Coordinates of C-alpha atoms and ligand atoms in Angstrom, one line a residue:
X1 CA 0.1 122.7 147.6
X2 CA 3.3 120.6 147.6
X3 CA 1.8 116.7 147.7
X4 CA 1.5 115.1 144.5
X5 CA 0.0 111.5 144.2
X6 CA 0.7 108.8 142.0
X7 CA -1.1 105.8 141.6
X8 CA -1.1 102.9 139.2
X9 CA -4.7 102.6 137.3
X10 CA -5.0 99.3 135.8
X11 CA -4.6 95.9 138.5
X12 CA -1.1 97.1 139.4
X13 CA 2.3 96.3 137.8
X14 CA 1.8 99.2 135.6
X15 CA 5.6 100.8 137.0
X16 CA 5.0 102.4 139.8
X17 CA 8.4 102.0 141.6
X18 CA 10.0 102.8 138.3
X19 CA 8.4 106.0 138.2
X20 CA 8.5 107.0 141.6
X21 CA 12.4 106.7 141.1
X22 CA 12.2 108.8 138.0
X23 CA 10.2 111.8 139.5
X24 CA 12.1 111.5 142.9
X25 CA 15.1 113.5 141.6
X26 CA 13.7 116.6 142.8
X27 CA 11.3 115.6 145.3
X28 CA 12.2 115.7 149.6
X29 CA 10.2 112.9 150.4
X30 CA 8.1 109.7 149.3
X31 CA 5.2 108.3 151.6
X32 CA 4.0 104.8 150.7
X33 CA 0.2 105.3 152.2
X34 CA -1.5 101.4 151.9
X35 CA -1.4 97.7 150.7
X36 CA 1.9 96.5 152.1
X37 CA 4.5 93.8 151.3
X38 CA 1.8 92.3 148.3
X39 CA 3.2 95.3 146.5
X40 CA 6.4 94.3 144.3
X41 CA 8.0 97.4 143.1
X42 CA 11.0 97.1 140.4
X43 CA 13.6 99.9 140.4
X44 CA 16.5 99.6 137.9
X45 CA 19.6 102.0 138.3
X46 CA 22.3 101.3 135.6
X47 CA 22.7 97.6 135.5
X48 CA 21.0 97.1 139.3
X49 CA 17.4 95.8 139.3
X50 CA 16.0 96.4 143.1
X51 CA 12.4 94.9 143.9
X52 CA 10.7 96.8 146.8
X53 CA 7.7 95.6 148.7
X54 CA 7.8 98.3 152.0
X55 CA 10.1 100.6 151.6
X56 CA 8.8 103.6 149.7
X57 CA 10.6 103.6 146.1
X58 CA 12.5 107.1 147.0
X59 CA 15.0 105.0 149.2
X60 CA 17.6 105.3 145.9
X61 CA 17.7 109.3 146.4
X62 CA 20.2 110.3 148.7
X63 CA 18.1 112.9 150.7
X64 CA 15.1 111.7 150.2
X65 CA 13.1 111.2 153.3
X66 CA 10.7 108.0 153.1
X67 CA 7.6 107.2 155.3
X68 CA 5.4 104.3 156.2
X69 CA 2.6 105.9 156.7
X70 CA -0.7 104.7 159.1
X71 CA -2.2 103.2 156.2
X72 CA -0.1 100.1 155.6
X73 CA -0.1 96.7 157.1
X74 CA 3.5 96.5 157.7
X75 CA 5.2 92.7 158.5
X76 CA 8.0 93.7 160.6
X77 CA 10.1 90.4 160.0
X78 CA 9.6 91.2 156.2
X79 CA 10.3 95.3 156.5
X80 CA 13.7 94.5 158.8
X81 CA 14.5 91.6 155.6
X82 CA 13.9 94.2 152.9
X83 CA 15.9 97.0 154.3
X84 CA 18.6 94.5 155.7
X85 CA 18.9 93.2 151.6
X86 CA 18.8 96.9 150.3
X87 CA 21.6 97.8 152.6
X88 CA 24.0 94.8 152.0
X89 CA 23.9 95.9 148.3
X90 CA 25.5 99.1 149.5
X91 CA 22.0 101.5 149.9
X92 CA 22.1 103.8 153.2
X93 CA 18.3 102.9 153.7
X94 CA 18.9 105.4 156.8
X95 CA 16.3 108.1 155.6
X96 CA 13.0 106.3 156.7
X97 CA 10.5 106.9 159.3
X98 CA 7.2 104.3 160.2
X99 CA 4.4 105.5 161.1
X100 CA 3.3 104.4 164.9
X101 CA -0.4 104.0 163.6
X102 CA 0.4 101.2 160.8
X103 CA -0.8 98.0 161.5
X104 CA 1.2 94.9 161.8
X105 CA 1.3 91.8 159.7
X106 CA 1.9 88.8 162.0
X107 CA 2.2 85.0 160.9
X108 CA -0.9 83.8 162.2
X109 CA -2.2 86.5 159.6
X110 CA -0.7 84.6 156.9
X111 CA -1.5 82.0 158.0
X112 CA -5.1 82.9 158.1
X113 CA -4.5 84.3 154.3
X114 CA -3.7 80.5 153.2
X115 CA -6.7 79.4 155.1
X116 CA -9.4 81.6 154.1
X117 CA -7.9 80.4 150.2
X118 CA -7.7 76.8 150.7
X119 CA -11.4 77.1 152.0
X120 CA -12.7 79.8 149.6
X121 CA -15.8 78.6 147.4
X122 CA -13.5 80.9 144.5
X123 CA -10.1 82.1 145.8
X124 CA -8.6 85.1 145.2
X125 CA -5.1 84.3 144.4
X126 CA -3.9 86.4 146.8
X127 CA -0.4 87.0 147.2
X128 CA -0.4 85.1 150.4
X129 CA 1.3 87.9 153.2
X130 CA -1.6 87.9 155.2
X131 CA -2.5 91.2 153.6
X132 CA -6.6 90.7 154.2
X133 CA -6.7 89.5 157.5
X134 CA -4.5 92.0 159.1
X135 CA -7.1 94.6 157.4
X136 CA -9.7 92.7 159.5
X137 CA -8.2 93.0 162.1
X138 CA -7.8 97.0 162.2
X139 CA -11.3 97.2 161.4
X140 CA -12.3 94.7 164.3
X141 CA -9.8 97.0 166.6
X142 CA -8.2 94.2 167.4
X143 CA -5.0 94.9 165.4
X144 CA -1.4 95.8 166.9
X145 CA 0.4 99.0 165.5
X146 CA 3.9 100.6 164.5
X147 CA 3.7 102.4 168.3
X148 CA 3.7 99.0 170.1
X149 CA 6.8 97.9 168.2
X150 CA 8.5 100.2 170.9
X151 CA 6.9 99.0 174.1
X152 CA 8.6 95.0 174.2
X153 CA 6.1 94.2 177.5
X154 CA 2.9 95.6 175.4
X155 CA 3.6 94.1 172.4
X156 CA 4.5 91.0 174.1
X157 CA 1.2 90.9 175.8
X158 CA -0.9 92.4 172.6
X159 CA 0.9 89.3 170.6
X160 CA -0.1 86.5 172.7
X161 CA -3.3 87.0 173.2
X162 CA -4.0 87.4 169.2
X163 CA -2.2 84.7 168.7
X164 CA -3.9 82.4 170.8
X165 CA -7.7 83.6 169.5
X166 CA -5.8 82.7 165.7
X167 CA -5.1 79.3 167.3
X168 CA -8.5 79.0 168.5
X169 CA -9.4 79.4 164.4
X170 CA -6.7 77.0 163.3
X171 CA -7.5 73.8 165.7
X172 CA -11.3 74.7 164.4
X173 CA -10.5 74.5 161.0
X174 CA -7.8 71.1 161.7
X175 CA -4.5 73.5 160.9
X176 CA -1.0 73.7 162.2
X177 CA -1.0 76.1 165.1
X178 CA 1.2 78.8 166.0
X179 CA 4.4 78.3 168.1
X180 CA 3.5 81.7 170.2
X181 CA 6.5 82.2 171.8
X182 CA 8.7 80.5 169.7
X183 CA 7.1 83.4 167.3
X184 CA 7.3 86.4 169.8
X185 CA 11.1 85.8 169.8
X186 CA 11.3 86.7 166.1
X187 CA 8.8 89.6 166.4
X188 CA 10.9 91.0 169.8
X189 CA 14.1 90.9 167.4
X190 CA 12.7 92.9 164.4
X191 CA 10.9 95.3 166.6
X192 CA 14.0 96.3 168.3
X193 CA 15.4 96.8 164.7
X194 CA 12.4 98.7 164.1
X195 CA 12.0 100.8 167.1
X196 CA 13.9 103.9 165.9
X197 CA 12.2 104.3 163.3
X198 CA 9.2 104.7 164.7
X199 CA 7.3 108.6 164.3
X200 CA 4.1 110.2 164.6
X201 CA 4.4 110.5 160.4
X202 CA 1.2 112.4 159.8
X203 CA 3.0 115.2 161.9
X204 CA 6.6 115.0 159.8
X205 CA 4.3 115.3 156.7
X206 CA 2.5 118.4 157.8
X207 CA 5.4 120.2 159.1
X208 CA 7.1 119.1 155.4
X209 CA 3.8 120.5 154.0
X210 CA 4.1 123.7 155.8
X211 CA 7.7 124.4 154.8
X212 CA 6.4 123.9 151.1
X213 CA 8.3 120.8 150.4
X214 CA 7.9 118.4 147.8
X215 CA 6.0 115.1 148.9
X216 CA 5.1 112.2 146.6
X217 CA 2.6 109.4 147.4
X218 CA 3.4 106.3 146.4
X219 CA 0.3 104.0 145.4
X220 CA 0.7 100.2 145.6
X221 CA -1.9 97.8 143.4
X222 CA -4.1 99.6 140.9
X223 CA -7.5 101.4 141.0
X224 CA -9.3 98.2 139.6
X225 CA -7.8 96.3 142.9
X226 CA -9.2 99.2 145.3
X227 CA -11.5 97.7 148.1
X228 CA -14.0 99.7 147.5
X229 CA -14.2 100.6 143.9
X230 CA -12.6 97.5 142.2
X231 CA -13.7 94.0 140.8
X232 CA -14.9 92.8 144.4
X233 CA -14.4 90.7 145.7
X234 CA -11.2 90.2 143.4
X235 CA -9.4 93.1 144.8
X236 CA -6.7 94.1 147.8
X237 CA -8.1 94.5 151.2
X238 CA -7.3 98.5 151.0
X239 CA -8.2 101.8 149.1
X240 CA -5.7 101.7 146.4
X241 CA -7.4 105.1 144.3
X242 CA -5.6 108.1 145.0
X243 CA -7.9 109.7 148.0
X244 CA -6.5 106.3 149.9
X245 CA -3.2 108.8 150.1
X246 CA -5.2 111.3 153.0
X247 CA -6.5 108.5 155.3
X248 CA -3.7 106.5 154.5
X249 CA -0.8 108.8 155.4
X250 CA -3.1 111.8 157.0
X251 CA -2.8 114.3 154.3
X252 CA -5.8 116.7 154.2
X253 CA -7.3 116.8 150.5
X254 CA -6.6 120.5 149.9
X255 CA -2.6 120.0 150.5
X256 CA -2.8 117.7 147.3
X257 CA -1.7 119.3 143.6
X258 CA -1.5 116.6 140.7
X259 CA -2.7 113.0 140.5
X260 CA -0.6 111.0 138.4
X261 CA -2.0 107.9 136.9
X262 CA 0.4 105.5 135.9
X263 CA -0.8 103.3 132.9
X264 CA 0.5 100.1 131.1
X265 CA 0.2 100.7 127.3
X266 CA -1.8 97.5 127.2
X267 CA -3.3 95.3 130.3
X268 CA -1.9 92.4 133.0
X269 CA -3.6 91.2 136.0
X270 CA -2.1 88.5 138.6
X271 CA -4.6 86.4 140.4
X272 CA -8.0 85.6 140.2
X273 CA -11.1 88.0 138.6
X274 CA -12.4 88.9 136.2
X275 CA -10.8 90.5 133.1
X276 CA -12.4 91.2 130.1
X277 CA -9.9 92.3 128.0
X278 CA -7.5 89.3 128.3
X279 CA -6.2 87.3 125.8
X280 CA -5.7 83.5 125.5
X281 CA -3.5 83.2 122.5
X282 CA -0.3 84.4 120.4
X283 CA -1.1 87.9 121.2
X284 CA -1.4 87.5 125.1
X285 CA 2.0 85.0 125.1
X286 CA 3.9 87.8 122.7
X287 CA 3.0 90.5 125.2
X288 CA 3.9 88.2 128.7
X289 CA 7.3 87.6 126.7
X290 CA 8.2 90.6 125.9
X291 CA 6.5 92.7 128.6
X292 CA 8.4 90.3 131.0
X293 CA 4.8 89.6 132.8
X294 CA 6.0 87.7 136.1
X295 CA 5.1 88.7 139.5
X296 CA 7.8 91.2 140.7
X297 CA 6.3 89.5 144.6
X298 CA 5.2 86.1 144.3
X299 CA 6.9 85.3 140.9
X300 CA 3.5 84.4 138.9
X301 CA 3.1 84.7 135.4
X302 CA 0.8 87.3 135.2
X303 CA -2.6 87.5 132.9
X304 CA -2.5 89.9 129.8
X305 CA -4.6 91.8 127.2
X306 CA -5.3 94.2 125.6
X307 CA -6.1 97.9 126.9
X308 CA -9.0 98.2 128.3
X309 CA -10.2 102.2 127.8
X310 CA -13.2 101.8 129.9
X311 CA -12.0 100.1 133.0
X312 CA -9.0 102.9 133.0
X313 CA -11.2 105.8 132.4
X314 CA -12.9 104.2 135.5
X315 CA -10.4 104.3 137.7
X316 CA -8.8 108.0 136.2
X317 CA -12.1 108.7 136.8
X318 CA -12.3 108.1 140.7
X319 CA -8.5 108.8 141.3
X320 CA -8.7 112.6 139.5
X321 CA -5.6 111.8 137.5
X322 CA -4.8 115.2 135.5
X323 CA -0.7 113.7 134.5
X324 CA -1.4 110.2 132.7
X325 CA 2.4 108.6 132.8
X326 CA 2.0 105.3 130.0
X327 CA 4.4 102.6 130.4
X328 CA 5.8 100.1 128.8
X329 CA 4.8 101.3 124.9
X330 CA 8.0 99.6 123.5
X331 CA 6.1 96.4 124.6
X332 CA 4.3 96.7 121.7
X333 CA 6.7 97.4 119.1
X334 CA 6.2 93.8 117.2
X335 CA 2.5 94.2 116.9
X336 CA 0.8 94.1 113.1
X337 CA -2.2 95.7 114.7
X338 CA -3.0 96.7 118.5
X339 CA -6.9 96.5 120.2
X340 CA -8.1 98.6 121.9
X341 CA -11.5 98.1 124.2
X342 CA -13.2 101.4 123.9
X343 CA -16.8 99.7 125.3
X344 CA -18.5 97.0 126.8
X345 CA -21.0 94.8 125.1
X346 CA -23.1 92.6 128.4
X347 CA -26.2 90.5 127.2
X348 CA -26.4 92.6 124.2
X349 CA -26.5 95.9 125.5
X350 CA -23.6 98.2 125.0
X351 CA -21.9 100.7 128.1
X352 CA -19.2 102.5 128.6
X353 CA -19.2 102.5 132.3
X354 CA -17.7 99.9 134.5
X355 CA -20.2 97.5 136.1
X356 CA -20.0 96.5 140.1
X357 CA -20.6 92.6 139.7
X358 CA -18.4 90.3 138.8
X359 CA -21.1 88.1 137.2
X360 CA -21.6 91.1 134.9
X361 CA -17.7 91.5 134.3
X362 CA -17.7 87.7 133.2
X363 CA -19.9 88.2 130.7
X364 CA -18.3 91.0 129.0
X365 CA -17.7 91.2 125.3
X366 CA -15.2 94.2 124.8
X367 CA -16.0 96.2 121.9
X368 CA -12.5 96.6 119.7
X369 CA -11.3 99.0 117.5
X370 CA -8.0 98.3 115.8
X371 CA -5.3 100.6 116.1
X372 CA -2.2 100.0 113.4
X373 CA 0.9 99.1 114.8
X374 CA 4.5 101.0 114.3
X375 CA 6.8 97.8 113.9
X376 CA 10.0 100.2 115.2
X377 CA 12.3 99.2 118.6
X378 CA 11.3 102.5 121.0
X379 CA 13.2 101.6 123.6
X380 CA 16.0 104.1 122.2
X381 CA 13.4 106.8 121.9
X382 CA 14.4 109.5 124.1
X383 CA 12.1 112.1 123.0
X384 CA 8.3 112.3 121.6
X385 CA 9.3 113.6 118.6
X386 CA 10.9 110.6 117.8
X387 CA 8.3 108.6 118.2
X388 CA 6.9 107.0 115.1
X389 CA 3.6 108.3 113.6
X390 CA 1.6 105.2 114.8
X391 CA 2.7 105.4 118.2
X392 CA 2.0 108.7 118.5
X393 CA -1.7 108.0 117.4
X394 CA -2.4 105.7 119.5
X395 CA -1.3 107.5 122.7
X396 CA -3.3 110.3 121.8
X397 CA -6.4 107.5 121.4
X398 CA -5.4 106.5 124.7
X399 CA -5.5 109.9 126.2
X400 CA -8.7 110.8 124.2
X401 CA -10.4 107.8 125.6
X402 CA -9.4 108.0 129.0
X403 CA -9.9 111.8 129.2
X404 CA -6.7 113.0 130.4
X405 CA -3.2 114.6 129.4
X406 CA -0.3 112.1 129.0
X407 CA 2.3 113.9 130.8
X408 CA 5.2 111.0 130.8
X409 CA 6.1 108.4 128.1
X410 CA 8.4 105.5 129.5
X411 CA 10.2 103.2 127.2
X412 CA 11.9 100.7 129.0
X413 CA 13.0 99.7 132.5
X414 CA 15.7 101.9 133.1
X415 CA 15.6 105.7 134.4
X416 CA 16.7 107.1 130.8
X417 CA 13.7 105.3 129.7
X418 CA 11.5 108.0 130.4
X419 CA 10.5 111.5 128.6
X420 CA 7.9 114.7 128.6
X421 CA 4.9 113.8 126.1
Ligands
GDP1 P1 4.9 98.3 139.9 O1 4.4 97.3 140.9 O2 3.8 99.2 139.4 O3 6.0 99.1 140.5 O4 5.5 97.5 138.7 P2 6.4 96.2 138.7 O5 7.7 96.6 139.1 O6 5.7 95.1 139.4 O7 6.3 95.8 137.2 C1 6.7 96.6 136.1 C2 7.8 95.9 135.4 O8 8.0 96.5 134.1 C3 9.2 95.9 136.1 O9 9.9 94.8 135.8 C4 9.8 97.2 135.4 O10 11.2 97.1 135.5 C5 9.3 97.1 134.0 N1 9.1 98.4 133.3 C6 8.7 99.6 133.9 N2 8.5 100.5 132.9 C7 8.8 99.8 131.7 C8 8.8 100.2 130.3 O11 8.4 101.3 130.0 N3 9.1 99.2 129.4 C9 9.5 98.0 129.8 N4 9.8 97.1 128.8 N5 9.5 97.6 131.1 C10 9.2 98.5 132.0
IMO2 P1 1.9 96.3 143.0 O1 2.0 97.4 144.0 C1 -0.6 93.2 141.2 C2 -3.4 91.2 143.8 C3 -3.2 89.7 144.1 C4 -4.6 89.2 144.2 C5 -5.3 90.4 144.9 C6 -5.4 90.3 146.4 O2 3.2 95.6 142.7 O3 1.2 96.8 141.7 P2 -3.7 90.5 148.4 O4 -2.4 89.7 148.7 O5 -3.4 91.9 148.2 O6 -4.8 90.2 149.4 O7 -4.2 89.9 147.0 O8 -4.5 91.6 144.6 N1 -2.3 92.1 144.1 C7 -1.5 92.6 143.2 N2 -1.5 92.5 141.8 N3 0.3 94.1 141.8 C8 0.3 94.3 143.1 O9 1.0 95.2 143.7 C9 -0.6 93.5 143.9 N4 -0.9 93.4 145.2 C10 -1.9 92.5 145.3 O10 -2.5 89.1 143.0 O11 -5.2 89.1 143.0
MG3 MG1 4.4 95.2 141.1

């Protein structure tokens, strides 16, 4: 069973491409499998810092073959931008197949993000790349995929009549419209880029399966962001938890090994929703400063707090996580004393589960127990057993309370910032 899964657990940003980099030195391939170019994953190799939002975080591994797989909602303008940037800093970027099932992210889909925002009764501070509506549209059928990128006449066709039904919408609601074939121009470019990559990718990941090759799923957002399963309506547009991986890149459950669940050492969210564990003060600006907290996509500061054991055991929980990776535990160095939210107190009762309604969410008092800091720089630590006494406790707290095995410790940004637990 050669297809491990990796995930991110909290409301993403936990270190996901930084990881995936990591664990990609003896893995053959890395399949991104939803979300698409809302995703901001940071790579750093030496003094290079690389942000990816498409292309699966394995591109930095010679060898390593990387898929867009059916799952994604894929802006082909963005996706020929990302890979054109990657290769002008001297990256091959050659090793990468789309899948001909993805669906495409077009601007009148963005456009139709902004909208539904500026009109929402409560927005969701999305990150604005039409993420949500091009998920509508695949579950309307009216969507256009990675296998019309290769037929100019279809997609032409598919392209102006969507775009004129999104016009339709935009003179309802008083907005710009759409220059259509002002628009299709741009498309016809970056789909001629994107032709040849172009696969059946659910069959390049079987055969890879069969030969008993190593595959690694990339997860994009968090668990708490998962359509389904997270703080709806304040969550992504897709299933972000790892069984999201076999519909999402066509990977049968029993091919799957180990979930890894990748977990900040405390908590950040970006956007709107709620949050119970976030703080408002000294605490929440020390950790945004030295955590570096801005949006790796839209550039947002993002919201922070303290860890939150119940709403990660959640989401371990529904991903199967059995390798927790914890990131980012140098963060809090500087602390005199670290929180940690172990339950739930809502209109007096106490739980330990994670409610469904947001109104319930807001209303949250988390239930704290203090943890002592270690007041010593980690990000030198290249080992567990130099970790300091207090750091050490409180990652075994972290996996006691979350009910899984910490498997990898990161550090810092960089690859050497990473050992075995
Ligand atoms: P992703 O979306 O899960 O891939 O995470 P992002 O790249 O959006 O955000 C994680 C940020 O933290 C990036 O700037 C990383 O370079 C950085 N980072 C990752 N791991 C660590 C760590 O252990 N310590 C510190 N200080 N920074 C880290
Ligand atoms: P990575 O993969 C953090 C958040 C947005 C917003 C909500 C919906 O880098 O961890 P969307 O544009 O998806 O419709 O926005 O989801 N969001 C993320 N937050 N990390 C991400 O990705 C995110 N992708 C989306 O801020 O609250
Ligand atoms: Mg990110």
């Amino acid at each position: 069973m050669p297809v491990d899964i990796l995930v991110g657990t909290q409301w993403g940003d936990e270190g996901k491409g930084k990881l995936i980099d990591v664990l990609t030195g003896d893995v053959d391939m890395v399949v991104r499998f939803q979300g698409g170019n809302n995703a901001g994953h940071t790579v750093e190799i030496g003094s290079e810092r690389y942000v990816l939002h498409l292309v699966p975080s394995g591109i930095f591994r010679p060898g390593v073959r990387c898929v867009i797989g059916n799952g994604l909602v894929v802006d082909p303008i963005a996706l020929v931008e990302e890979l054109e940037g990657i290769r002008a800093r001297g990256i091959a970027a050659d090793n990468l197949e789309l899948s001909d099932r993805a669906q495409l992210i077009f601007i009148y889909h963005k456009r139709a993000d902004a909208l539904n925002e500026k009109g929402a009764v409560r927005k969701i501070g999305t990150t604005g790349r039409g993420i949500g509506p091009a998920y509508c549209d695949k579950m309307r059928r009216s969507g256009i995929r990675g296998c019309d990128l290769c037929k100019p006449e279809i997609l032409s066709a598919k392209f102006r009549a969507e775009a004129a039904r999104y016009n339709k919408i935009f003179a309802e609601a008083g907005a710009e419209l759409i220059d259509i074939e002002k628009e299709l121009a741009l498309v016809l470019e970056a789909a001629a880029k994107l032709a040849p990559l172009v696969r059946n990718t659910a069959y390049t990941i079987a055969q890879a399966v069969k030969e008993g090759k190593k595959i690694l799923c990339e997860g994009a957002q968090g668990g708490l962001l998962d359509v389904d399963h997270g703080t709806y309506p304040f969550v992504t547009s897709s299933n972000t938890i790892s069984g999201g991986a076999c519909t999402g890149a066509g990977i049968p459950p029993t091919a799957v090994r180990n979930v890894y669940g990748v977990i900040k050492a405390y908590t950040t969210r970006v956007g709107e929703g709620p949050f119970p564990t976030e703080l408002f003060d000294a605490d929440g600006e020390l950790l945004r400063a030295r955590g570096r907290e801005f949006g790796a996509t839209t550039g947002r500061p993002r919201r922070c707090g303290w860890f939150d054991a119940v709403a990660s055991r959640y989401s371990c929980m529904l991903s199967g996580v059995n390798k927790l990776v914890v990131t980012k535990l140098d963060v809090l160095d500087e602390f005199d004393e670290i929180a940690v939210c172990t339950a739930y107190e809502i209109d007096g009762v106490r739980t330990t589960e994670f409610p469904a309604a947001v109104e319930d969410l807001e209303k949250v008092k988390p239930v704290y127990e203090m943890m002592p800091g270690w007041k010593t720089a980690l990000d030198a630590v290249t080992s567990a057993d130099q970790l300091p006494e207090n750091a050490r406790k409180y990652l075994a707290r972290m996996a006691e309370l979350i009910g899984a095995d910490i498997e990898i410790i990161s550090v810092g940004p960089r690859r050497d910032q990473t050992f075995k637990a």
